[in-house]
Amino acid sequence: MSISEDRNVTERPAGRFARLVRPDEGLIDRSIFTDEDIYQLELERIFGRCWLFLAHESQISRPGDFFSTTMGEDPVLVVRQRDGSIAAFLNSCRHRGARVCRADMGNAKAFTCTYHGWAYDTAGALRAVPNLSDGYHNELDTRQWGLVRVAQLDTYKGLIFGTWDPTAPPLIEALGDIAWYMDGFFDRDGSGTEVLGGVHKWMFKGNWKLAAEQFASDMYHGQTSHASAMMAGAQGLDEVDERAAAQQFSAKPDNLGRQFSSPLGHGTGWFDGPPAEGDTTPLAEREWEETQREARIRQLGADRRPGGHTTVFPTFSYLQGRMSTVRVWHPRGPDQMEVYSWILVDKSAPPEIRDIKRRDAIHSFSPSGLFEQDDGENWAGIQSVLRGRIQRRYPFNYQMGMGHEHHDPDVPGNIGYVFDEMAARGFYRRYAQMMDSELYPNEPPEWAPPR
Ligand code: FES
Ligand SMILES: [Fe+2]
């Protein structure tokens, strides 16, 4: 029986995703990228329960600063409180549900709904209701009608995460081993990071998982998808060395690139060792990285992770190294996503480096970035194929590197070669577990490398 013929969503809901998503065989049914019922269940079981990235602390440094985002499709306000703590609320008036804040970000003393004028303070309490005495006869208990709070909120190295699930484990436990890898980007020299400029936002056709799995696991596409962008000098090079550009993503000996997969669904991949011959990184950046080397070793115990791609399950992704982009793939239906993307720099970075980072990110990964358009074009193209009827019979292949996963004394977790789909299999193993579980699955799915 094919994986698609085996799909019976109503009869045996308990094991539905164990059948659609088969990472141990490297097979995944295409319906998880298109089915509206599955999407609705994702909003509940993935986006209603997982720790989701909300904002960077540097975006809301003063009391009253707020940033507007979404968790799944639910609008959320992240607000710096008077005591310096951070809170997040459903951005929906308790009266008829209108957004109480329609700005993307800013500073506020109160959030006043534009429909009938209910006003909430920055801690979410309902403070003023027009016509409270004559209309409501003073019978409305305003203490009961404050904004809905995000159940848990925490930060890791300047990154603010929240979850709607009061039973979800603490953030640090939900991150697991990926925190070790995150430190290589968010805590390189002890000064931390900050957002450079504002937020890029854009929509495109494509299921959110296509982007999330790519950033978790897929260095593989670079040499094909991004070959022309590299040759065209996508990172704003003044002089283009075509040979060097083509080498950026080309295969290297097995020990020069690795991939990590977490049982909690996170994944990252990177090249180690020296940069490719003819590295095109601007001289000033190379020199700065060199001067920072000691600080990195002091902070991290090693000069860890020069560059790579990462997804923190489910939708927080970043590229470290030259591109320094951090983003969230917000779901907007089974066939659409909205991207929020930030450029991040070390707080210690001097103006010249900030300028290089800004240009690099805009040229490579932004709405106008060449790499971004390569990726978006691929995902939108796949999504259009997924409209067909016949194609549904044939599962996707995630078999690269199966059986060759291992452990590595240098780095934590399950490790594969940089060209591998191990981290995508790990992403979907956790995805299927969460989708099949009525209660938050504290124990990650069992799986261990064969060697
Ligand atoms: S919807 Fe907000 S005051 Fe009526
Ligand atoms: Fe890409």
Coordinates of C-alpha atoms and ligand atoms in Angstrom, one line a residue:
M1 CA 0.0 0.0 0.0
S2 CA 1.4 3.4 -0.9
I3 CA 1.8 6.0 1.8
S4 CA -1.0 8.0 0.3
E5 CA -3.4 5.1 0.0
D6 CA -2.7 4.4 3.6
R7 CA -4.0 7.9 4.5
N8 CA -7.2 7.6 6.5
V9 CA -7.5 10.7 8.6
T10 CA -10.8 10.0 10.3
E11 CA -10.8 6.4 11.3
R12 CA -7.6 6.2 13.4
P13 CA -6.6 9.7 14.4
A14 CA -4.2 8.5 17.1
G15 CA -1.6 7.2 14.7
R16 CA -2.4 9.3 11.7
F17 CA 0.9 11.2 11.5
A18 CA 3.0 8.1 12.3
R19 CA 1.7 6.8 8.9
L20 CA 1.9 10.0 6.9
V21 CA 5.4 10.9 8.2
R22 CA 7.9 8.1 8.1
P23 CA 11.3 9.5 8.8
D24 CA 12.8 6.0 9.5
E25 CA 12.0 5.1 5.9
G26 CA 12.8 8.6 4.6
L27 CA 9.3 9.1 3.3
I28 CA 6.8 11.9 3.9
D29 CA 3.3 12.1 2.5
R30 CA 2.7 15.3 0.5
S31 CA -0.6 16.0 2.1
I32 CA 1.0 17.5 5.2
F33 CA 1.9 20.5 3.0
T34 CA -1.6 21.1 1.6
D35 CA -4.3 19.7 3.7
E36 CA -6.5 22.3 5.5
D37 CA -7.5 19.9 8.3
I38 CA -3.8 19.1 9.0
Y39 CA -3.1 22.8 8.9
Q40 CA -5.8 23.5 11.5
L41 CA -4.3 20.8 13.7
E42 CA -0.9 22.3 13.3
L43 CA -2.2 25.6 14.6
E44 CA -3.4 23.8 17.7
R45 CA -0.7 21.2 18.4
I46 CA 2.4 22.9 17.0
F47 CA 1.7 26.6 17.2
G48 CA -0.6 26.3 20.3
R49 CA 2.0 24.4 22.3
C50 CA 5.6 25.0 21.1
W51 CA 7.9 27.7 22.3
L52 CA 7.9 30.3 19.5
F53 CA 10.3 33.1 18.8
L54 CA 8.6 36.5 19.4
A55 CA 11.2 39.2 19.2
H56 CA 14.7 40.2 20.1
E57 CA 15.2 42.0 23.5
S58 CA 17.0 44.9 21.8
Q59 CA 13.7 45.7 20.0
I60 CA 11.9 46.5 23.3
S61 CA 14.5 48.0 25.6
R62 CA 12.5 50.7 27.4
P63 CA 9.3 50.3 29.5
G64 CA 6.3 50.6 27.2
D65 CA 8.2 49.4 24.1
F66 CA 6.2 46.9 22.2
F67 CA 6.6 44.6 19.2
S68 CA 3.7 43.2 17.3
T69 CA 3.9 39.7 15.9
T70 CA 1.9 36.5 15.7
M71 CA 2.0 33.0 17.2
G72 CA 0.7 30.8 14.5
E73 CA -2.1 33.0 13.1
D74 CA -2.9 34.6 16.5
P75 CA -1.7 38.3 16.8
V76 CA 0.5 38.9 19.8
L77 CA 1.9 42.0 21.5
V78 CA 5.3 41.7 23.2
V79 CA 5.6 44.5 25.8
R80 CA 8.5 45.7 28.0
Q81 CA 7.0 46.1 31.5
R82 CA 7.7 48.9 34.0
D83 CA 9.8 46.6 36.1
G84 CA 11.9 45.6 33.2
S85 CA 10.3 42.2 32.7
I86 CA 8.6 41.2 29.4
A87 CA 5.0 40.1 28.9
A88 CA 3.1 39.0 25.8
F89 CA -0.6 39.3 25.2
L90 CA -3.1 38.2 22.6
N91 CA -3.6 41.3 20.5
S92 CA -7.3 41.0 20.5
C93 CA -9.8 43.1 22.5
R94 CA -11.9 41.2 24.9
H95 CA -15.0 43.0 23.7
R96 CA -15.3 42.1 20.0
G97 CA -11.8 40.9 19.2
A98 CA -10.4 43.9 17.4
R99 CA -6.6 44.4 17.6
V100 CA -5.9 46.7 20.5
C101 CA -2.7 47.8 18.9
R102 CA -2.4 48.2 15.1
A103 CA 1.2 49.5 15.0
D104 CA 4.1 47.1 14.1
M105 CA 6.2 48.4 17.0
G106 CA 6.7 51.5 19.2
N107 CA 6.2 52.8 22.7
A108 CA 2.8 53.0 24.4
K109 CA 1.4 54.0 27.8
A110 CA -1.8 52.2 27.0
F111 CA -3.5 50.2 24.3
T112 CA -6.8 51.6 23.3
C113 CA -9.1 49.6 21.0
T114 CA -10.2 51.7 18.0
Y115 CA -13.6 50.1 17.8
H116 CA -15.4 51.1 21.0
G117 CA -12.5 52.4 23.0
W118 CA -11.8 49.8 25.7
A119 CA -8.3 50.7 27.0
Y120 CA -5.7 48.4 28.5
D121 CA -2.5 49.3 30.3
T122 CA 0.9 47.8 29.3
A123 CA 0.4 45.0 31.7
G124 CA -2.8 44.0 29.9
A125 CA -5.3 45.1 32.6
L126 CA -8.5 46.7 31.4
R127 CA -8.4 50.2 32.7
A128 CA -11.1 52.2 30.9
V129 CA -14.4 51.3 29.4
P130 CA -16.5 54.0 27.8
N131 CA -20.1 54.2 29.2
L132 CA -19.2 52.0 32.1
S133 CA -21.7 53.7 34.4
D134 CA -24.6 54.5 32.1
G135 CA -24.2 51.7 29.5
Y136 CA -22.9 48.9 31.8
H137 CA -24.5 50.2 35.0
N138 CA -21.1 49.6 36.6
E139 CA -21.8 45.9 36.5
L140 CA -18.9 44.9 34.2
D141 CA -16.1 43.4 36.3
T142 CA -13.2 44.9 34.4
R143 CA -10.7 42.7 36.4
Q144 CA -12.0 39.7 34.5
W145 CA -11.6 41.3 31.1
G146 CA -7.9 42.0 30.7
L147 CA -5.9 40.9 27.7
V148 CA -5.2 37.2 27.4
R149 CA -1.6 36.5 28.5
V150 CA 0.8 34.2 26.7
A151 CA 1.1 31.3 29.2
Q152 CA 4.9 31.2 29.5
L153 CA 7.5 33.6 28.3
D154 CA 11.3 33.4 28.6
T155 CA 14.5 34.5 27.0
Y156 CA 17.6 32.9 25.8
K157 CA 20.6 35.0 25.0
G158 CA 18.5 38.0 24.0
L159 CA 15.9 36.0 22.2
I160 CA 12.3 36.2 23.5
F161 CA 10.2 33.1 23.2
G162 CA 6.6 32.4 24.3
T163 CA 4.2 29.4 24.5
W164 CA 0.5 29.2 24.9
D165 CA 0.9 25.9 26.8
P166 CA 1.2 26.2 30.5
T167 CA 2.3 22.5 30.6
A168 CA 5.2 23.0 28.1
P169 CA 8.6 22.4 29.7
P170 CA 10.8 25.4 30.5
L171 CA 12.4 27.0 27.4
I172 CA 15.9 25.7 28.2
E173 CA 14.6 22.1 28.2
A174 CA 12.7 22.7 25.0
L175 CA 15.9 23.9 23.4
G176 CA 18.0 21.0 24.6
D177 CA 21.3 20.5 22.8
I178 CA 20.5 23.2 20.1
A179 CA 21.4 25.8 22.8
W180 CA 25.0 24.8 22.6
Y181 CA 25.0 25.5 18.9
M182 CA 23.0 28.7 19.3
D183 CA 25.7 30.1 21.6
G184 CA 28.0 30.1 18.6
F185 CA 25.9 32.9 17.1
F186 CA 24.1 34.6 20.0
D187 CA 26.9 34.6 22.5
R188 CA 30.1 34.7 20.7
D189 CA 32.1 37.2 22.8
G190 CA 30.0 37.8 25.9
S191 CA 28.5 41.1 24.7
G192 CA 25.4 39.5 23.1
T193 CA 23.7 40.5 19.9
E194 CA 21.3 43.3 18.7
V195 CA 19.0 43.9 15.9
L196 CA 20.3 46.1 13.1
G197 CA 17.5 48.4 11.8
G198 CA 13.9 47.2 11.5
V199 CA 12.1 44.1 10.3
H200 CA 11.7 42.8 6.8
K201 CA 8.3 41.3 6.2
W202 CA 6.9 39.6 3.2
M203 CA 4.5 36.9 2.1
F204 CA 4.9 34.1 -0.3
K205 CA 3.2 31.0 -1.5
G206 CA 4.7 28.0 0.2
N207 CA 3.9 25.8 3.2
W208 CA 5.9 27.0 6.3
K209 CA 7.6 23.6 6.7
L210 CA 9.3 23.8 3.4
A211 CA 11.3 26.8 4.8
A212 CA 11.7 25.4 8.3
E213 CA 13.1 22.0 7.1
Q214 CA 15.5 23.7 4.7
F215 CA 17.1 25.8 7.3
A216 CA 17.2 22.8 9.7
S217 CA 18.8 20.4 7.3
D218 CA 19.5 21.5 3.7
M219 CA 23.0 22.7 2.7
Y220 CA 22.5 20.4 -0.3
H221 CA 20.4 22.8 -2.4
G222 CA 23.0 25.6 -2.2
Q223 CA 25.3 24.3 -4.9
T224 CA 22.4 24.1 -7.4
S225 CA 19.9 26.7 -6.3
H226 CA 22.3 29.4 -5.4
A227 CA 25.1 28.8 -8.0
S228 CA 24.1 31.7 -10.2
A229 CA 23.6 34.0 -7.3
M230 CA 27.0 33.2 -6.0
M231 CA 28.5 33.9 -9.5
A232 CA 26.6 37.1 -9.7
G233 CA 28.1 38.3 -6.5
A234 CA 24.9 38.1 -4.4
Q235 CA 26.7 39.4 -1.3
G236 CA 27.6 42.7 -2.8
L237 CA 31.1 41.8 -3.9
D238 CA 33.0 44.4 -5.8
E239 CA 35.0 41.9 -7.7
V240 CA 33.5 38.5 -8.5
D241 CA 35.7 35.5 -8.6
E242 CA 33.5 33.0 -10.3
R243 CA 35.6 30.0 -9.3
A244 CA 35.6 31.0 -5.7
A245 CA 31.9 31.7 -5.8
A246 CA 31.1 28.3 -7.2
Q247 CA 33.2 26.6 -4.5
Q248 CA 31.2 28.1 -1.7
F249 CA 28.7 25.3 -1.7
S250 CA 30.6 22.6 -3.4
A251 CA 31.3 19.2 -1.9
K252 CA 34.2 19.0 0.5
P253 CA 35.9 16.1 2.3
D254 CA 33.6 14.4 4.7
N255 CA 35.3 15.8 7.8
L256 CA 34.8 19.4 6.7
G257 CA 31.1 19.7 7.3
R258 CA 28.5 18.3 9.7
Q259 CA 24.9 18.4 10.6
F260 CA 23.2 18.1 13.9
S261 CA 19.7 16.8 14.6
S262 CA 17.9 17.1 17.9
P263 CA 15.2 14.6 19.0
L264 CA 13.3 17.8 19.9
G265 CA 13.1 18.7 16.2
H266 CA 15.9 21.3 15.9
G267 CA 18.6 21.1 13.3
T268 CA 21.7 22.8 12.1
G269 CA 24.4 22.2 9.5
W270 CA 27.7 23.9 8.8
F271 CA 31.1 23.7 7.1
D272 CA 34.0 23.5 9.5
G273 CA 37.7 24.0 8.7
P274 CA 39.2 26.9 6.9
P275 CA 37.1 29.0 4.4
A276 CA 37.0 27.8 0.8
E277 CA 39.9 28.8 -1.4
G278 CA 39.4 32.3 -2.7
D279 CA 36.9 33.2 0.2
T280 CA 35.0 36.3 -0.8
T281 CA 34.4 37.7 2.7
P282 CA 35.4 41.4 2.8
L283 CA 38.8 42.0 4.2
A284 CA 37.6 44.2 7.1
E285 CA 35.2 41.4 8.2
R286 CA 37.9 38.8 8.1
E287 CA 40.2 41.0 10.1
W288 CA 37.5 41.7 12.6
E289 CA 36.6 38.0 13.0
E290 CA 40.3 37.3 13.6
T291 CA 40.6 40.0 16.3
Q292 CA 37.5 38.5 17.9
R293 CA 38.9 35.0 17.9
E294 CA 40.3 35.1 21.4
A295 CA 37.0 36.4 22.8
R296 CA 35.1 33.7 21.1
I297 CA 37.4 31.0 22.4
R298 CA 37.2 32.5 25.9
Q299 CA 33.4 32.6 25.7
L300 CA 32.7 29.3 24.0
G301 CA 35.8 27.2 24.9
A302 CA 36.5 26.9 21.1
D303 CA 36.3 28.9 18.0
R304 CA 32.9 27.4 17.4
R305 CA 30.8 27.3 14.2
P306 CA 32.0 29.8 11.7
G307 CA 28.8 29.6 9.7
G308 CA 25.8 27.6 9.0
H309 CA 22.0 27.2 8.8
T310 CA 19.7 26.4 11.7
T311 CA 16.1 25.9 12.6
V312 CA 14.9 25.9 16.2
F313 CA 11.7 23.8 16.0
P314 CA 9.3 24.8 14.7
T315 CA 9.8 28.1 12.9
F316 CA 12.7 30.1 14.2
S317 CA 15.6 30.0 11.7
Y318 CA 18.8 31.8 11.2
L319 CA 22.0 31.9 9.1
Q320 CA 25.2 32.8 10.9
G321 CA 28.4 33.9 9.5
R322 CA 28.4 36.5 6.7
M323 CA 24.6 36.7 6.3
S324 CA 23.5 37.0 9.9
T325 CA 19.8 36.8 9.2
V326 CA 17.3 35.7 11.8
R327 CA 13.7 34.9 10.8
V328 CA 10.4 33.3 11.6
W329 CA 8.2 31.4 9.1
H330 CA 4.7 32.4 10.2
P331 CA 2.1 30.0 8.9
R332 CA -0.7 31.7 6.8
G333 CA -2.7 28.8 5.6
P334 CA -1.4 25.5 4.3
D335 CA 0.0 27.1 1.2
Q336 CA 1.3 30.4 2.4
M337 CA 3.8 31.8 4.8
E338 CA 4.7 35.3 6.1
V339 CA 8.4 35.9 6.8
Y340 CA 9.6 38.2 9.5
S341 CA 13.4 38.7 9.1
W342 CA 15.9 40.6 11.2
I343 CA 19.6 41.4 10.7
L344 CA 21.6 40.6 13.8
V345 CA 25.1 41.7 14.8
D346 CA 27.3 41.3 17.8
K347 CA 26.8 44.3 20.2
S348 CA 30.6 44.7 20.1
A349 CA 30.6 45.1 16.3
P350 CA 32.1 48.5 15.1
P351 CA 30.2 50.7 12.6
E352 CA 32.2 49.4 9.6
I353 CA 31.3 45.8 10.3
R354 CA 27.7 46.7 10.9
D355 CA 27.6 48.3 7.5
I356 CA 29.1 45.2 5.9
K357 CA 26.6 43.0 7.6
R358 CA 23.7 45.2 6.6
R359 CA 24.7 45.2 3.0
D360 CA 25.4 41.4 3.0
A361 CA 22.1 40.6 4.5
I362 CA 20.2 42.8 2.1
H363 CA 22.0 41.5 -0.9
S364 CA 21.6 37.8 0.1
F365 CA 18.7 37.2 2.5
S366 CA 16.0 39.8 2.4
P367 CA 13.0 40.5 0.1
S368 CA 15.5 41.9 -2.4
G369 CA 18.2 39.2 -1.7
L370 CA 19.2 36.9 -4.5
F371 CA 19.5 33.8 -2.3
E372 CA 16.1 34.6 -0.8
Q373 CA 14.6 34.7 -4.2
D374 CA 16.2 31.4 -5.2
D375 CA 14.7 29.8 -2.1
G376 CA 11.3 31.4 -2.4
E377 CA 11.1 30.5 -6.1
N378 CA 11.7 26.8 -5.2
W379 CA 9.2 26.7 -2.4
A380 CA 6.5 28.5 -4.4
G381 CA 7.2 26.2 -7.3
I382 CA 6.8 23.1 -5.2
Q383 CA 3.6 24.5 -3.7
S384 CA 2.1 25.0 -7.2
V385 CA 3.0 21.4 -8.1
L386 CA 1.2 20.2 -4.9
R387 CA -2.1 21.4 -6.4
G388 CA -2.1 18.4 -8.7
R389 CA -4.1 15.2 -8.1
I390 CA -1.7 12.6 -9.4
Q391 CA 1.4 13.9 -7.7
R392 CA -0.3 13.2 -4.3
R393 CA 0.3 9.5 -4.7
Y394 CA 4.0 9.9 -4.4
P395 CA 5.8 10.7 -1.1
F396 CA 8.8 13.0 -0.8
N397 CA 12.2 11.4 -0.4
Y398 CA 14.2 12.3 2.8
Q399 CA 16.7 9.4 2.5
M400 CA 20.0 11.2 2.1
G401 CA 22.5 9.9 4.7
M402 CA 20.2 7.3 6.3
G403 CA 22.1 4.8 8.3
H404 CA 25.3 6.9 8.3
E405 CA 24.3 9.1 11.3
H406 CA 26.7 8.9 14.3
H407 CA 28.0 10.7 17.4
D408 CA 31.0 12.9 17.4
P409 CA 33.2 13.6 20.4
D410 CA 33.6 17.3 19.4
V411 CA 30.0 18.3 19.4
P412 CA 26.8 17.3 21.2
G413 CA 23.9 15.2 19.7
N414 CA 23.2 13.1 16.6
I415 CA 25.6 14.0 13.8
G416 CA 25.6 13.5 10.1
Y417 CA 27.6 14.8 7.1
V418 CA 26.8 18.4 6.0
F419 CA 25.0 17.0 3.0
D420 CA 22.4 14.9 4.8
E421 CA 18.7 14.9 5.5
M422 CA 19.1 13.6 9.0
A423 CA 18.0 16.9 10.6
A424 CA 14.9 17.0 8.3
R425 CA 14.0 13.5 9.4
G426 CA 14.5 14.6 13.0
F427 CA 12.3 17.7 12.4
Y428 CA 9.5 15.5 11.1
R429 CA 9.9 12.8 13.7
R430 CA 9.2 15.4 16.4
Y431 CA 6.5 17.0 14.2
A432 CA 4.6 13.7 13.8
Q433 CA 4.9 13.0 17.5
M434 CA 3.4 16.4 18.4
M435 CA 0.7 16.1 15.9
D436 CA -0.3 12.7 17.2
S437 CA -0.2 13.6 20.9
E438 CA -3.2 15.1 22.7
L439 CA -1.0 16.1 25.6
Y440 CA 2.4 17.9 25.3
P441 CA 4.9 15.2 24.5
N442 CA 7.6 15.8 27.1
E443 CA 9.7 12.8 26.1
P444 CA 11.0 13.3 22.5
P445 CA 10.6 10.5 20.0
E446 CA 13.0 7.6 20.5
W447 CA 15.7 7.4 17.8
A448 CA 19.4 6.8 18.0
P449 CA 22.1 6.8 15.3
P450 CA 23.1 3.4 14.1
R451 CA 26.8 4.0 14.9
Ligands
FES1 S1 -13.9 45.6 20.0 FE1 -12.6 46.6 21.4 S2 -13.9 48.0 22.4 FE2 -15.2 46.9 21.2
FE2 FE 18.9 28.6 0.2

